[in-house]
Structures are given as structure tokens and as C-alpha cells.
Coordinates of C-alpha atoms in Angstrom, one line a residue:
Chain A
M29 CA -16.4 -13.3 -37.5
L30 CA -15.0 -14.4 -34.2
T31 CA -16.7 -11.6 -32.4
D32 CA -20.1 -12.6 -33.8
L33 CA -19.5 -16.1 -32.8
L34 CA -19.0 -15.1 -29.2
G35 CA -22.2 -13.0 -29.3
I36 CA -20.3 -9.8 -28.6
P37 CA -20.9 -6.8 -31.0
P38 CA -17.7 -5.6 -32.5
Q39 CA -18.6 -2.0 -31.3
V40 CA -18.5 -3.2 -27.7
L41 CA -15.4 -5.3 -28.1
F42 CA -13.3 -2.7 -29.9
G43 CA -14.7 0.1 -27.7
Q44 CA -13.5 -1.7 -24.5
L45 CA -10.2 -2.6 -26.2
L46 CA -9.6 1.1 -26.9
L47 CA -10.5 2.0 -23.3
G48 CA -8.1 -0.7 -22.2
L49 CA -5.4 0.7 -24.4
I50 CA -5.9 4.1 -22.8
N51 CA -5.6 2.7 -19.3
G52 CA -2.6 0.7 -20.5
A53 CA -1.0 4.0 -21.7
F54 CA -1.4 5.4 -18.2
Y55 CA 0.0 2.3 -16.7
A56 CA 3.0 2.5 -19.1
V57 CA 3.8 6.2 -18.4
L58 CA 3.3 5.8 -14.6
S59 CA 5.4 2.6 -14.3
L60 CA 8.0 4.1 -16.5
G61 CA 8.3 7.0 -14.1
L62 CA 8.5 4.6 -11.2
A63 CA 11.3 2.7 -13.0
V64 CA 13.3 5.9 -13.7
I65 CA 13.1 6.9 -10.0
F66 CA 13.8 3.4 -8.8
G67 CA 16.9 3.2 -11.0
L68 CA 18.7 6.0 -9.2
L69 CA 17.1 6.4 -5.8
N70 CA 16.3 2.7 -5.2
I71 CA 13.0 3.6 -3.7
V72 CA 9.5 2.9 -4.8
N73 CA 7.7 6.2 -5.1
F74 CA 4.4 5.7 -3.3
S75 CA 3.4 9.3 -3.9
H76 CA 3.4 8.7 -7.6
G77 CA -0.4 8.4 -7.7
A78 CA -0.8 11.6 -5.7
L79 CA 1.6 13.5 -8.0
Y80 CA -0.4 12.2 -11.0
M81 CA -3.4 13.7 -9.4
L82 CA -1.5 17.0 -8.9
G83 CA -0.8 17.0 -12.6
A84 CA -4.5 17.0 -13.3
F85 CA -5.2 19.6 -10.7
A86 CA -2.4 21.8 -12.1
T87 CA -4.2 21.6 -15.5
L88 CA -7.4 22.9 -13.8
A89 CA -5.5 25.6 -12.0
L90 CA -3.7 26.8 -15.1
V91 CA -7.0 27.4 -17.0
Q92 CA -8.7 28.9 -14.0
F93 CA -6.1 31.3 -12.8
F94 CA -4.0 32.1 -15.9
G95 CA -6.3 31.2 -18.8
I96 CA -3.7 28.7 -20.0
G97 CA -5.5 25.9 -21.9
Y98 CA -4.8 22.3 -22.5
W99 CA -1.8 22.5 -24.8
G100 CA 0.0 24.9 -22.5
A101 CA -0.8 22.7 -19.5
L102 CA 0.6 19.7 -21.3
V103 CA 4.0 21.4 -21.0
L104 CA 3.6 23.5 -17.9
A105 CA 1.9 21.1 -15.5
P106 CA 4.7 18.4 -15.7
L107 CA 7.2 21.2 -15.2
M108 CA 5.4 22.5 -12.1
V109 CA 5.0 19.1 -10.6
G110 CA 8.5 18.1 -11.6
A111 CA 9.8 21.2 -9.8
L112 CA 7.8 20.1 -6.7
G113 CA 9.4 16.7 -7.1
I114 CA 12.9 18.3 -7.0
V115 CA 12.0 20.1 -3.8
I116 CA 10.7 16.8 -2.3
E117 CA 13.9 15.0 -3.3
R118 CA 16.2 17.8 -2.0
L119 CA 14.3 18.4 1.2
L120 CA 13.2 14.9 2.3
L121 CA 14.4 11.9 0.2
R122 CA 17.9 13.2 0.2
R123 CA 18.0 12.5 4.0
L124 CA 17.4 8.8 3.5
V125 CA 20.5 8.0 1.5
G126 CA 22.2 5.0 3.1
V127 CA 19.1 4.0 5.1
D128 CA 17.1 0.8 4.3
H129 CA 15.2 1.4 1.1
L130 CA 11.9 0.5 2.8
Y131 CA 12.0 3.8 4.6
G132 CA 11.8 5.6 1.2
L133 CA 8.6 3.7 0.5
L134 CA 7.2 4.7 3.9
L135 CA 8.2 8.4 3.5
T136 CA 6.5 8.7 0.1
F137 CA 3.5 6.8 1.5
G138 CA 3.2 9.5 4.2
L139 CA 3.6 12.2 1.6
A140 CA 0.8 10.7 -0.5
L141 CA -1.5 10.7 2.6
V142 CA -0.7 14.4 3.2
I143 CA -1.2 15.5 -0.4
E144 CA -4.4 13.5 -1.0
G145 CA -5.8 14.3 2.4
T146 CA -5.2 18.0 1.8
F147 CA -6.9 18.0 -1.6
V148 CA -9.9 16.0 -0.4
K149 CA -10.3 18.6 2.4
L150 CA -10.1 21.5 -0.1
F151 CA -12.0 20.1 -3.0
G152 CA -14.1 17.3 -1.7
A153 CA -14.1 13.7 -3.1
S154 CA -16.3 14.4 -6.1
G155 CA -14.9 15.0 -9.6
I156 CA -14.4 18.3 -11.4
P157 CA -14.9 18.1 -15.2
Y158 CA -12.3 19.4 -17.6
A159 CA -13.2 19.8 -21.3
A160 CA -11.0 18.2 -24.0
P161 CA -9.4 20.8 -26.3
A162 CA -11.6 21.8 -29.3
A163 CA -9.1 20.6 -31.8
L164 CA -9.5 17.0 -30.5
S165 CA -13.3 17.0 -30.1
G166 CA -15.3 14.6 -32.2
G167 CA -14.0 11.5 -33.8
V168 CA -14.0 9.3 -36.8
N169 CA -16.1 6.3 -37.7
L170 CA -13.8 3.4 -38.6
G171 CA -16.7 1.2 -39.7
F172 CA -16.3 -1.3 -36.9
M173 CA -16.2 1.3 -34.2
F174 CA -16.3 5.0 -33.4
L175 CA -12.8 6.4 -32.5
P176 CA -12.9 9.7 -30.5
W177 CA -9.9 11.8 -31.5
Y178 CA -9.0 12.7 -27.9
R179 CA -8.7 9.0 -27.0
A180 CA -6.5 8.3 -30.0
W181 CA -4.4 11.3 -29.0
V182 CA -3.9 10.0 -25.4
V183 CA -2.5 6.7 -26.7
L184 CA -0.3 8.3 -29.3
A185 CA 1.1 11.0 -26.9
S186 CA 1.8 8.4 -24.2
V187 CA 3.6 6.1 -26.6
V188 CA 5.6 9.0 -28.0
V189 CA 6.7 10.2 -24.5
C190 CA 7.6 6.6 -23.5
L191 CA 9.7 6.2 -26.7
A192 CA 11.3 9.6 -26.2
T193 CA 12.3 8.5 -22.6
W194 CA 13.7 5.3 -24.0
L195 CA 15.8 7.3 -26.6
L196 CA 16.9 9.6 -23.8
F197 CA 18.2 6.7 -21.8
E198 CA 19.7 4.6 -24.6
R199 CA 21.0 7.2 -27.0
T200 CA 22.2 10.3 -25.2
K201 CA 25.1 11.2 -23.0
I202 CA 22.9 12.1 -20.0
G203 CA 21.1 8.8 -20.5
A204 CA 24.4 7.0 -20.3
Y205 CA 25.1 8.8 -17.0
L206 CA 21.8 7.8 -15.7
R207 CA 22.3 4.2 -16.6
A208 CA 25.8 4.3 -15.1
G209 CA 24.3 5.9 -11.9
T210 CA 21.9 3.0 -11.7
E211 CA 24.7 0.5 -12.1
N212 CA 27.3 2.0 -9.8
P213 CA 26.8 5.5 -8.4
K214 CA 30.1 5.6 -6.4
L215 CA 32.2 4.9 -9.4
L216 CA 30.3 7.4 -11.5
Q217 CA 30.9 10.0 -8.8
A218 CA 34.6 9.2 -8.8
F219 CA 34.6 10.0 -12.5
G220 CA 33.6 13.5 -11.7
V221 CA 29.9 13.3 -12.5
N222 CA 27.6 15.1 -10.1
V223 CA 25.5 12.1 -9.0
P224 CA 23.4 13.8 -6.3
M225 CA 22.3 16.3 -9.0
L226 CA 21.6 13.5 -11.4
T227 CA 19.5 11.8 -8.7
T228 CA 17.5 14.9 -8.2
L229 CA 16.9 15.3 -11.9
A230 CA 15.8 11.7 -12.2
Y231 CA 13.2 12.1 -9.4
G232 CA 12.0 15.3 -11.0
Y233 CA 11.7 13.6 -14.4
G234 CA 9.9 10.5 -13.1
V235 CA 7.5 12.8 -11.2
A236 CA 7.0 14.9 -14.3
L237 CA 6.0 11.8 -16.2
A238 CA 3.3 11.1 -13.6
A239 CA 2.0 14.7 -14.0
F240 CA 2.0 14.3 -17.8
A241 CA -0.3 11.3 -17.4
G242 CA -2.4 13.4 -15.1
V243 CA -2.9 16.1 -17.7
L244 CA -3.8 13.5 -20.3
A245 CA -6.3 12.0 -17.9
A246 CA -8.0 15.3 -16.9
P247 CA -10.5 15.3 -19.9
I248 CA -11.2 11.6 -19.6
T249 CA -11.7 10.8 -16.0
Q250 CA -13.1 13.7 -13.9
V251 CA -10.4 15.4 -11.9
N252 CA -10.7 14.3 -8.3
P253 CA -8.3 14.1 -5.4
L254 CA -8.4 10.3 -5.1
M255 CA -7.9 9.6 -8.8
G256 CA -4.4 8.3 -8.3
S257 CA -4.9 6.4 -5.0
N258 CA -6.2 3.1 -6.3
L259 CA -4.5 3.5 -9.7
I260 CA -1.1 3.4 -8.0
I261 CA -1.7 0.0 -6.6
V262 CA -2.6 -1.4 -10.1
V263 CA 0.6 0.2 -11.4
F264 CA 2.6 -1.5 -8.6
A265 CA 1.2 -4.8 -9.8
V266 CA 2.2 -3.9 -13.4
V267 CA 5.7 -3.1 -12.2
V268 CA 5.9 -6.5 -10.4
I269 CA 4.7 -8.2 -13.6
G270 CA 7.1 -6.5 -15.9
G271 CA 10.0 -6.0 -13.5
M272 CA 11.7 -2.6 -13.2
G273 CA 14.8 -3.6 -15.2
S274 CA 13.9 -2.3 -18.6
I275 CA 12.1 0.7 -20.1
I276 CA 10.7 -1.2 -23.1
G277 CA 9.5 -3.8 -20.6
A278 CA 7.6 -1.2 -18.6
I279 CA 5.9 0.2 -21.8
V280 CA 5.0 -3.2 -23.2
T281 CA 3.7 -4.6 -19.9
G282 CA 1.7 -1.4 -19.3
L283 CA -0.1 -1.5 -22.6
A284 CA -0.6 -5.3 -22.5
M285 CA -2.2 -5.1 -19.0
G286 CA -4.5 -2.4 -20.1
M287 CA -5.7 -4.4 -23.1
I288 CA -6.2 -7.5 -20.9
E289 CA -8.2 -5.5 -18.5
G290 CA -10.3 -4.2 -21.4
L291 CA -10.9 -7.7 -22.8
T292 CA -11.9 -8.9 -19.3
K293 CA -14.5 -6.1 -19.1
V294 CA -16.1 -7.6 -22.3
F295 CA -16.1 -11.2 -21.4
W296 CA -16.2 -11.3 -17.6
P297 CA -17.0 -7.9 -16.2
E298 CA -17.0 -9.0 -12.6
A299 CA -13.3 -9.9 -12.8
S300 CA -12.1 -6.8 -14.5
A301 CA -11.1 -5.1 -11.2
T302 CA -8.9 -8.0 -10.2
V303 CA -7.6 -9.5 -13.4
I304 CA -4.2 -7.6 -13.3
F305 CA -3.6 -8.9 -9.7
L306 CA -4.4 -12.4 -10.9
V307 CA -1.9 -12.0 -13.8
M308 CA 0.6 -10.8 -11.2
A309 CA 0.0 -13.9 -9.1
I310 CA 0.5 -16.2 -12.1
V311 CA 3.6 -14.4 -13.2
L312 CA 5.0 -14.7 -9.7
I313 CA 4.4 -18.5 -9.8
L314 CA 5.9 -19.1 -13.2
R315 CA 8.6 -16.4 -13.5
P316 CA 9.2 -14.8 -10.1
A317 CA 11.6 -12.2 -11.5
G318 CA 8.9 -10.7 -13.7
L319 CA 8.6 -10.9 -17.5
F320 CA 11.5 -8.5 -18.2
G321 CA 13.3 -8.7 -14.9
K322 CA 16.7 -10.1 -14.4
T323 CA 17.0 -10.9 -10.7
A324 CA 14.5 -11.5 -8.0
Chain B
M27 CA 12.8 -9.0 39.4
K28 CA 12.3 -5.5 38.0
T29 CA 10.6 -6.7 34.8
K30 CA 8.3 -9.0 36.9
L31 CA 7.3 -6.0 38.9
A32 CA 6.6 -4.0 35.8
Y33 CA 4.4 -6.8 34.4
L34 CA 2.5 -7.0 37.6
L35 CA 2.0 -3.3 37.6
L36 CA 0.8 -3.3 34.0
L37 CA -1.6 -6.2 34.7
A38 CA -3.1 -4.3 37.7
L39 CA -3.4 -1.2 35.6
L40 CA -5.2 -3.1 32.8
L41 CA -7.5 -4.8 35.3
V42 CA -8.7 -1.5 36.9
A43 CA -8.6 0.5 33.6
P44 CA -12.3 -0.1 32.6
F45 CA -13.4 1.6 35.8
L46 CA -11.5 4.7 34.8
V47 CA -11.8 4.9 31.1
Y48 CA -14.7 4.0 28.7
P49 CA -14.3 0.2 28.2
V50 CA -15.2 0.2 24.4
F51 CA -12.4 2.6 23.7
L52 CA -10.0 0.4 25.8
M53 CA -11.1 -2.7 23.8
K54 CA -10.4 -0.9 20.6
L55 CA -7.0 0.0 21.9
L56 CA -6.3 -3.6 22.9
C57 CA -7.4 -4.9 19.5
F58 CA -5.1 -2.5 17.6
A59 CA -2.2 -3.3 20.1
L60 CA -2.5 -6.9 19.1
F61 CA -2.8 -6.1 15.4
A62 CA 0.3 -4.0 15.5
S63 CA 2.2 -6.6 17.5
A64 CA 1.3 -9.2 15.0
F65 CA 2.4 -7.0 12.2
N66 CA 5.7 -6.3 14.1
L67 CA 6.4 -10.0 14.0
I68 CA 6.8 -10.0 10.3
L69 CA 8.3 -6.5 9.9
G70 CA 10.3 -6.0 13.0
Y71 CA 11.6 -9.5 13.5
G72 CA 11.3 -10.9 10.0
G73 CA 12.3 -7.7 8.1
L74 CA 9.5 -8.1 5.6
L75 CA 7.4 -5.1 5.0
S76 CA 3.8 -6.3 4.3
F77 CA 1.6 -3.6 3.0
G78 CA -1.4 -5.9 2.9
H79 CA -2.2 -6.7 6.5
A80 CA -5.6 -5.0 6.3
A81 CA -6.7 -8.0 4.3
F82 CA -6.1 -10.3 7.3
F83 CA -7.5 -7.9 9.9
G84 CA -10.6 -7.0 8.0
G85 CA -11.0 -10.4 6.3
A86 CA -11.1 -12.1 9.7
G87 CA -13.8 -9.6 10.7
Y88 CA -16.0 -10.8 7.9
F89 CA -15.4 -14.5 8.6
T90 CA -16.2 -14.1 12.3
G91 CA -19.2 -11.9 11.5
H92 CA -20.5 -14.5 9.2
A93 CA -19.8 -17.4 11.6
L94 CA -21.6 -15.6 14.5
K95 CA -24.5 -14.1 12.6
V96 CA -25.4 -16.7 10.0
W97 CA -24.0 -20.0 11.3
G98 CA -24.7 -19.0 14.9
L99 CA -21.4 -20.4 16.3
P100 CA -20.4 -19.7 19.9
T101 CA -18.3 -16.5 20.2
E102 CA -15.0 -18.3 20.9
L103 CA -15.4 -20.5 17.9
G104 CA -16.4 -17.6 15.7
I105 CA -13.3 -15.7 16.6
L106 CA -11.2 -18.8 16.0
A107 CA -12.8 -19.2 12.6
G108 CA -11.9 -15.7 11.7
A109 CA -8.2 -16.1 12.8
L110 CA -8.0 -19.4 10.9
G111 CA -9.5 -17.9 7.8
A112 CA -6.9 -15.0 8.0
A113 CA -4.1 -17.5 8.5
L114 CA -5.2 -19.4 5.3
M115 CA -5.3 -16.1 3.4
G116 CA -1.8 -15.5 4.8
L117 CA -0.7 -18.8 3.5
A118 CA -2.0 -18.0 0.0
I119 CA -0.6 -14.5 -0.2
G120 CA 2.6 -15.4 1.6
Q121 CA 3.4 -18.1 -0.9
L122 CA 3.4 -15.5 -3.6
A123 CA 5.1 -12.7 -1.8
I124 CA 8.1 -14.5 -0.4
R125 CA 9.2 -15.2 -3.9
R126 CA 10.5 -11.6 -4.1
H127 CA 12.4 -9.4 -1.7
G128 CA 12.3 -5.9 -0.2
I129 CA 10.1 -3.4 -1.9
Y130 CA 8.7 -6.0 -4.3
F131 CA 7.5 -7.9 -1.2
A132 CA 5.7 -4.7 -0.2
M133 CA 4.1 -4.1 -3.6
I134 CA 3.0 -7.8 -4.0
T135 CA 1.3 -7.9 -0.6
L136 CA -0.4 -4.5 -1.3
A137 CA -1.6 -5.7 -4.7
M138 CA -2.9 -9.1 -3.3
A139 CA -4.6 -7.3 -0.5
Q140 CA -6.3 -4.9 -3.0
M141 CA -7.5 -8.0 -4.9
A142 CA -8.9 -9.4 -1.6
Y143 CA -10.6 -6.0 -1.1
F144 CA -12.3 -6.2 -4.5
L145 CA -13.4 -9.8 -3.8
F146 CA -14.9 -8.7 -0.4
V147 CA -16.7 -5.7 -2.1
T148 CA -18.3 -7.9 -4.7
S149 CA -19.1 -11.1 -2.8
S150 CA -22.6 -11.2 -1.2
F151 CA -21.7 -12.6 2.2
T152 CA -19.9 -9.4 3.2
G153 CA -22.8 -7.1 2.6
G154 CA -20.9 -4.9 0.2
E155 CA -20.9 -1.2 1.1
N156 CA -23.1 -1.8 4.2
G157 CA -20.9 -4.4 5.7
L158 CA -22.1 -6.9 8.3
Q159 CA -24.1 -5.2 11.0
G160 CA -25.7 -6.3 14.2
I161 CA -23.4 -9.2 14.8
P162 CA -24.3 -10.9 18.1
R163 CA -21.7 -10.8 20.8
G164 CA -23.0 -14.0 22.5
T165 CA -21.5 -15.4 25.7
A166 CA -18.1 -16.4 26.9
L167 CA -17.8 -20.1 27.6
G168 CA -21.6 -20.2 27.5
L169 CA -21.6 -18.5 31.0
F170 CA -20.9 -14.8 30.8
D171 CA -23.1 -12.5 28.9
L172 CA -20.8 -10.4 26.6
Q173 CA -23.5 -7.8 26.0
N174 CA -22.1 -6.3 29.2
N175 CA -19.1 -4.1 28.2
L176 CA -17.2 -4.8 31.4
T177 CA -17.5 -8.6 31.0
L178 CA -16.5 -8.2 27.3
Y179 CA -13.5 -6.1 28.3
Y180 CA -12.0 -8.9 30.4
F181 CA -12.7 -11.3 27.6
V182 CA -11.0 -9.1 25.1
L183 CA -8.1 -8.5 27.5
A184 CA -7.6 -12.2 27.9
I185 CA -7.5 -12.8 24.1
C186 CA -5.1 -9.9 23.4
A187 CA -2.8 -10.9 26.3
L188 CA -2.7 -14.5 25.0
G189 CA -2.0 -13.2 21.5
I190 CA 0.8 -10.8 22.5
G191 CA 2.1 -13.4 24.9
L192 CA 2.3 -15.9 22.0
I193 CA 4.2 -13.3 19.9
A194 CA 6.7 -12.6 22.8
R195 CA 7.2 -16.4 23.2
T196 CA 7.7 -16.8 19.4
V197 CA 10.3 -14.0 19.2
R198 CA 12.3 -15.5 22.0
S199 CA 12.1 -19.1 20.7
P200 CA 14.7 -20.7 18.5
F201 CA 12.3 -20.1 15.6
G202 CA 12.3 -16.3 16.4
Q203 CA 16.1 -16.3 16.6
V204 CA 16.4 -17.9 13.2
L205 CA 13.9 -15.4 11.8
A206 CA 16.0 -12.5 13.1
A207 CA 19.1 -14.2 11.6
I208 CA 17.3 -14.3 8.2
R209 CA 16.4 -10.6 8.6
D210 CA 20.0 -9.6 9.3
N211 CA 21.7 -11.7 6.7
E212 CA 19.6 -14.0 4.5
N213 CA 22.5 -15.6 2.6
R214 CA 24.3 -16.4 5.8
A215 CA 21.2 -18.1 7.3
R216 CA 20.8 -20.0 4.1
S217 CA 24.4 -21.2 4.1
L218 CA 23.9 -22.4 7.7
G219 CA 21.3 -24.8 6.3
Y220 CA 18.1 -23.1 7.2
D221 CA 15.2 -23.4 4.8
I222 CA 14.6 -19.7 4.8
E223 CA 11.5 -19.7 2.6
R224 CA 9.7 -22.0 5.2
Y225 CA 10.7 -19.8 8.0
K226 CA 9.5 -16.7 6.3
L227 CA 6.2 -18.3 5.2
L228 CA 5.5 -19.6 8.7
A229 CA 6.2 -16.2 10.2
F230 CA 3.9 -14.6 7.6
V231 CA 1.1 -17.1 8.3
L232 CA 1.5 -16.6 12.1
S233 CA 1.4 -12.9 11.7
A234 CA -1.6 -13.0 9.4
G235 CA -3.5 -15.4 11.8
L236 CA -2.8 -13.1 14.8
A237 CA -3.7 -10.0 12.8
G238 CA -6.9 -11.9 12.1
L239 CA -7.4 -12.7 15.8
A240 CA -7.3 -8.9 16.4
G241 CA -9.7 -8.2 13.6
A242 CA -12.1 -10.9 14.7
T243 CA -12.1 -9.6 18.3
K244 CA -12.7 -6.1 17.1
T245 CA -15.7 -7.3 15.1
V246 CA -17.2 -8.8 18.2
V247 CA -16.7 -5.6 20.2
F248 CA -18.3 -3.3 17.6
Q249 CA -20.7 -5.9 16.3
L250 CA -19.7 -4.8 12.8
A251 CA -17.5 -5.9 9.9
S252 CA -16.9 -3.2 7.3
L253 CA -14.8 -2.3 4.3
T254 CA -12.8 0.2 6.3
D255 CA -10.9 -2.6 8.0
V256 CA -9.9 -4.2 4.6
H257 CA -9.0 -1.0 2.9
W258 CA -5.3 -0.4 2.2
H259 CA -5.4 2.7 4.5
M260 CA -5.7 0.2 7.4
S261 CA -2.5 -1.5 6.1
G262 CA -0.8 1.9 6.2
E263 CA -2.1 2.6 9.7
V264 CA -0.7 -0.5 11.2
V265 CA 2.7 0.2 9.6
L266 CA 2.6 3.6 11.2
M267 CA 1.6 2.3 14.6
T268 CA 4.5 -0.2 14.5
L269 CA 7.0 2.4 13.2
L270 CA 5.9 5.0 15.7
G271 CA 6.1 2.7 18.7
G272 CA 9.4 1.1 17.6
L273 CA 10.2 -1.6 15.1
G274 CA 11.4 -4.9 16.6
T275 CA 10.6 -4.1 20.2
L276 CA 7.9 -6.0 22.1
A277 CA 6.2 -3.1 23.7
G278 CA 6.6 -0.7 20.8
P279 CA 3.7 -1.6 18.6
A280 CA 1.2 -1.6 21.5
V281 CA 2.5 1.9 22.5
G282 CA 2.2 3.1 18.8
A283 CA -1.3 1.7 18.5
G284 CA -2.2 3.5 21.8
V285 CA -0.9 6.8 20.5
I286 CA -2.6 6.6 17.1
V287 CA -6.0 5.3 18.3
T288 CA -6.1 7.9 21.0
L289 CA -5.1 10.6 18.5
Q290 CA -7.7 9.5 16.0
N291 CA -10.4 9.5 18.7
Y292 CA -9.4 12.9 19.9
L293 CA -9.2 14.4 16.4
A294 CA -12.5 12.8 15.3
S295 CA -14.5 14.8 17.8
G296 CA -12.8 18.1 17.1
P297 CA -12.7 20.6 14.2
L298 CA -9.7 18.7 12.8
S299 CA -11.7 15.5 12.0
A300 CA -11.3 15.9 8.2
W301 CA -7.6 16.3 8.6
V302 CA -6.9 12.9 10.2
P303 CA -5.2 11.4 7.1
V304 CA -3.0 14.5 6.7
V305 CA -2.0 14.3 10.4
L306 CA -1.2 10.6 10.0
G307 CA 0.8 11.4 6.9
V308 CA 2.8 14.1 8.7
I309 CA 3.6 11.8 11.6
F310 CA 4.7 9.2 9.0
V311 CA 7.1 11.6 7.4
I312 CA 8.5 12.8 10.8
C313 CA 9.0 9.3 12.0
V314 CA 10.9 8.2 8.9
L315 CA 13.1 11.3 8.8
A316 CA 13.9 11.8 12.5
F317 CA 12.6 9.1 14.6
R318 CA 13.3 5.7 13.0
R319 CA 13.7 3.9 16.3
G320 CA 10.2 4.8 17.4
I321 CA 9.1 5.8 20.9
V322 CA 10.2 2.7 22.7
G323 CA 13.4 2.4 20.7
E324 CA 14.3 6.1 21.5
L325 CA 13.5 5.6 25.2
R326 CA 15.6 2.5 25.4
A327 CA 18.5 4.3 23.8
L328 CA 18.0 7.2 26.2
I329 CA 18.1 5.0 29.2
R330 CA 21.1 3.1 27.9
N331 CA 23.0 6.3 27.3
S332 CA 22.2 7.9 30.7
F333 CA 23.5 5.0 32.8

């Protein structure tokens, strides 16, 4: 076998590939949320990482204060964070309509500092463990590797949510409105569609996606206030690689980058932290608009 | 006449300042004023939001630290080596980033700076988590002992004045005018026959090199090069300083740097020390929402309106 030739045990190779796939699933869900928000608001949501972290903390809070477990949190945490997103959009981002888009980036950067700084102060920078649900504990031996159920679930759930988002955008009426709003908001407004409301909902939905990823991540990485702060930079690189033009593009790029990162961990561990940035540099040289992007 | 008088007054103030205020604090202020001014060159005058300037600021700190501590270069050459290294990094990152516009430019510079951060963390010459400590300050021109804070202050003042002077000169030069034209209307500038990519790249390299000059000087002052200066928080801080002071104004970034550094120093010693990032975040939000012209920009508008 190829793996034996390279002197890498298949257990290690497939184990890292699975880990990569999981990271890739997070990249996909997060970059998808960024793309949805970017489509209607034309801003890059720098607080995406902080809101992802809030999703994980909401999961903790739900079990601690209300005794609501993982499955409830999977629905409630994105709703809670999505509601917060709607407040942020209405209260703050709404005021930046018509201003240079860079200010949106700066505003959400400031928000990320506030949210993360507050949580570091309250909970410290160390992680808080969260147990995976009992139904998904254990795993199955596939012969060439051990597959923990929870990890399989994370990949499955992410892909399902991404595909559902794609269906929502491509096959429903509200999706058609959202795409029209991305294309030409003024004309859409002239047709009698409430574009400001649509924009608010798009931000809420994008943010809820981030929180969903946060809930999925809670049992894997320990819940900690800075869990989203470095992740968001990698997700930015993924967005540059894929281009924000297409939903399928975001999903494919996210998963692929996770796998590449996993493979790098096996063959050249020192480079695993930088490989995605390297891919970004190469893509920028060969295809500046991004793999799925249309214009620079 | 009036501006000349103002400059003379400022110079006099800067010359006597170390007798009134702790010189090390003043030197820190000066370094950040230069850093923010260098950053303003690319954001305020070039219209390009770089979110990776910490790589140049902190990177130059490492280069200078290495040059002074391991190679034993004279202080001036060490600082020059740091600035040059930062300019080269700027050339590499700028080449990639100018291929895209707007927010993509910001994301690319941020990602490349993060890559640089990881390289600095893992390479052995930076000392990893510990950083480079005990970097010798050396002498200025082989004559003046820089171990003395007062002597060092005038040395740092000279460097920062030169740096900011160069920026002021650049902005008013034909090159600076073309840069502003590109910022205001890229297609128009292109149709007038300007090679806008070259202008952007040159501005980026210049900005990176000067940010490096600031970082290199800071390393000599504190005799330390550490990860704090290459972390993306630092990139965010310099954006805030520039924004708070006033984008695209000459004095703005220095004023913004002064406010932020003073605030940090003040908060760090009080009960609010753990809240510094939150306070900075709140200032960020307020600036963007209500205060986009910055302190200097608002003052200027106020003066213009009242006469």
C-alpha cells in the first residue's frame, strides 16, 4: 500500500485526515456564514469568530442553567446567537449603510475585541470541557482506523447544514429574494420587497451558522473565549482561496483546505499551521479572483 | 508663517519633554507615532486597509535584535537592517495583496501576517515564546552612550522625526498625489496612464519599511523583541490609532498613537488592566459609528466651520 511505502501507518494517516475533515467542516460552515453576510451587507464580519465562540458558551450555559443538553443546544444556541446578531445589525451595522465597506470590517473587529475581551475577563483563557452526548459516545472500528461517532456526526451535520443553506438559496422564494438583494438591492426594494428586513435576517442567519459550528465544536475542542480568534483568520484565508461568489465553492474549499491541513500534519507537521496561507498565496498568484470567484 | 511657528513650538516642546515626563514612555510614544504615520501612508493616502502591519513592526524588531545581539552591528546599522527586512517582507506580501481590492486586501494582509507570525514562533532565531531579551543599545555614531535614557531619547526623536518627515514629504510629492488619485478613483488614474499596481506596491513597501523603522527603534529602546509586536492584535491597534487620530491627516496618527499609548499605560496600572482589549474595542466601535474623521479631522472641520 501507498501508506506503507511512505512509512506512515494507515491509522495515523486516516486519523489525521478525519481530523482535517472536521476542521474543514468548521471552515465550510464559517465561510458559508461569511458569504451569506457578505452577499447582502457587503461587509466582512470580523466578529464571526467571537460569535462562533458565543455559540459554544451558549451550549455550556444552556446545560448549566436550564439543564438543556446537547440536542436542545444544537437548536437553541444558534437561535440565541442569531437573535444577538439581529440586535447587532439593527443597532450598529445598520448605521453604516452607504459608508465605505471597510468601516464594517473595523466595526465588527471592535465588536470581536469587546466580546472576546469580556469573556476572557469572566472565564479566563483556559478551556472548559463539555461532554459529547451519550448517544454519540464510542465509535466503530473500520479496520484501517477507529471512527468515533461524534466526529462522524460533526462532518455529517455540517455538510447537511451547508447543503440545506444551498437549497434555501437556490430553490426557495426567500432564497431568490436574497440572491436578488445581493445583485441589486435598490431594484428589489422597488419591487416592494422589504430589503432592510432581508438584510437583518441574512446577518442573523450567517451568525447563527457560526454559532451552530460553535455548538458542534464544544465537545471536541474545549470551550474557551479565544477559540474563534485565530480560527477566523484561517477562515478568511479560505474565503480568499474560494472566493465569496458561490455557496458550493465555500463548502468545497472549506472541506478541501481542512483535508490539506490534515495531510500536512502527517507529512510535514511543522508546516501545518501555515499551509493554508501558503495555498492562499499560490492561488493569488495563479488565479487572483479565487477558485470559484468571478471578479477580483 | 503660522505653521512654521507651530512647528518650532512643537520642536521646542519635544526637546524639553524628557525633563518633564519619563523618557522611556516618551520614546514608546514616538515609536508608535511613527508606526501609525507609516500605516496612514497606505490607508489614509493609498486607501488600502492593511491588517498585517504588525508583521513589519514586530518582524523588524526581531531582525534588529538579531543584528545587534548576534552579529554585533552598530546600533544605526542594526535599525537599518530591521527596516530593510521589513521593507522586503512588505515587497513579498504587497505583491500578493495588491492583486485584490477592498476587504480582500485586508483579509490577505491579515492572513499573510498570521503566516509570518507562525514562522516567527517556530524559527529558532526569534527565541520563540521568550523572544529576544537583553539586546544591547550600543552607541550612537560610536560616540554617545545610548544606555543613558536621555541620550537615547534624542536619538529616537531624530529617527522618528526623519521618518515622519519622509512621510510628509512623500504625501506632498507627485508620487503622493498620484497615490491619492488612485485612492479616489482607480479606473480614472489607470486611464490617465499610471501604472497603478506599481504605485500601490511602492507605497506598501515604503509603509512597511517605515513601520519596520518604528519597530526596530522600539526594540532598541526596550532591548526586547517579542511575539506581542507581531501578533494581529498589534495590527488592529495601529488601525485604531490611525482611525482615532484621523485618516489621511498628517498629525492624526501621531495624536491617535499618543491617546492610545497613554490610555494603555494608564489602564495597565489600575484595576481595569484586564479590560484593556474591551476598552479598545469600545473606542473602535464609537470611532466607526460616530467619529469617522478622527480627532484631527473633527478639529479641522470645527475650525473650518467656525471661521
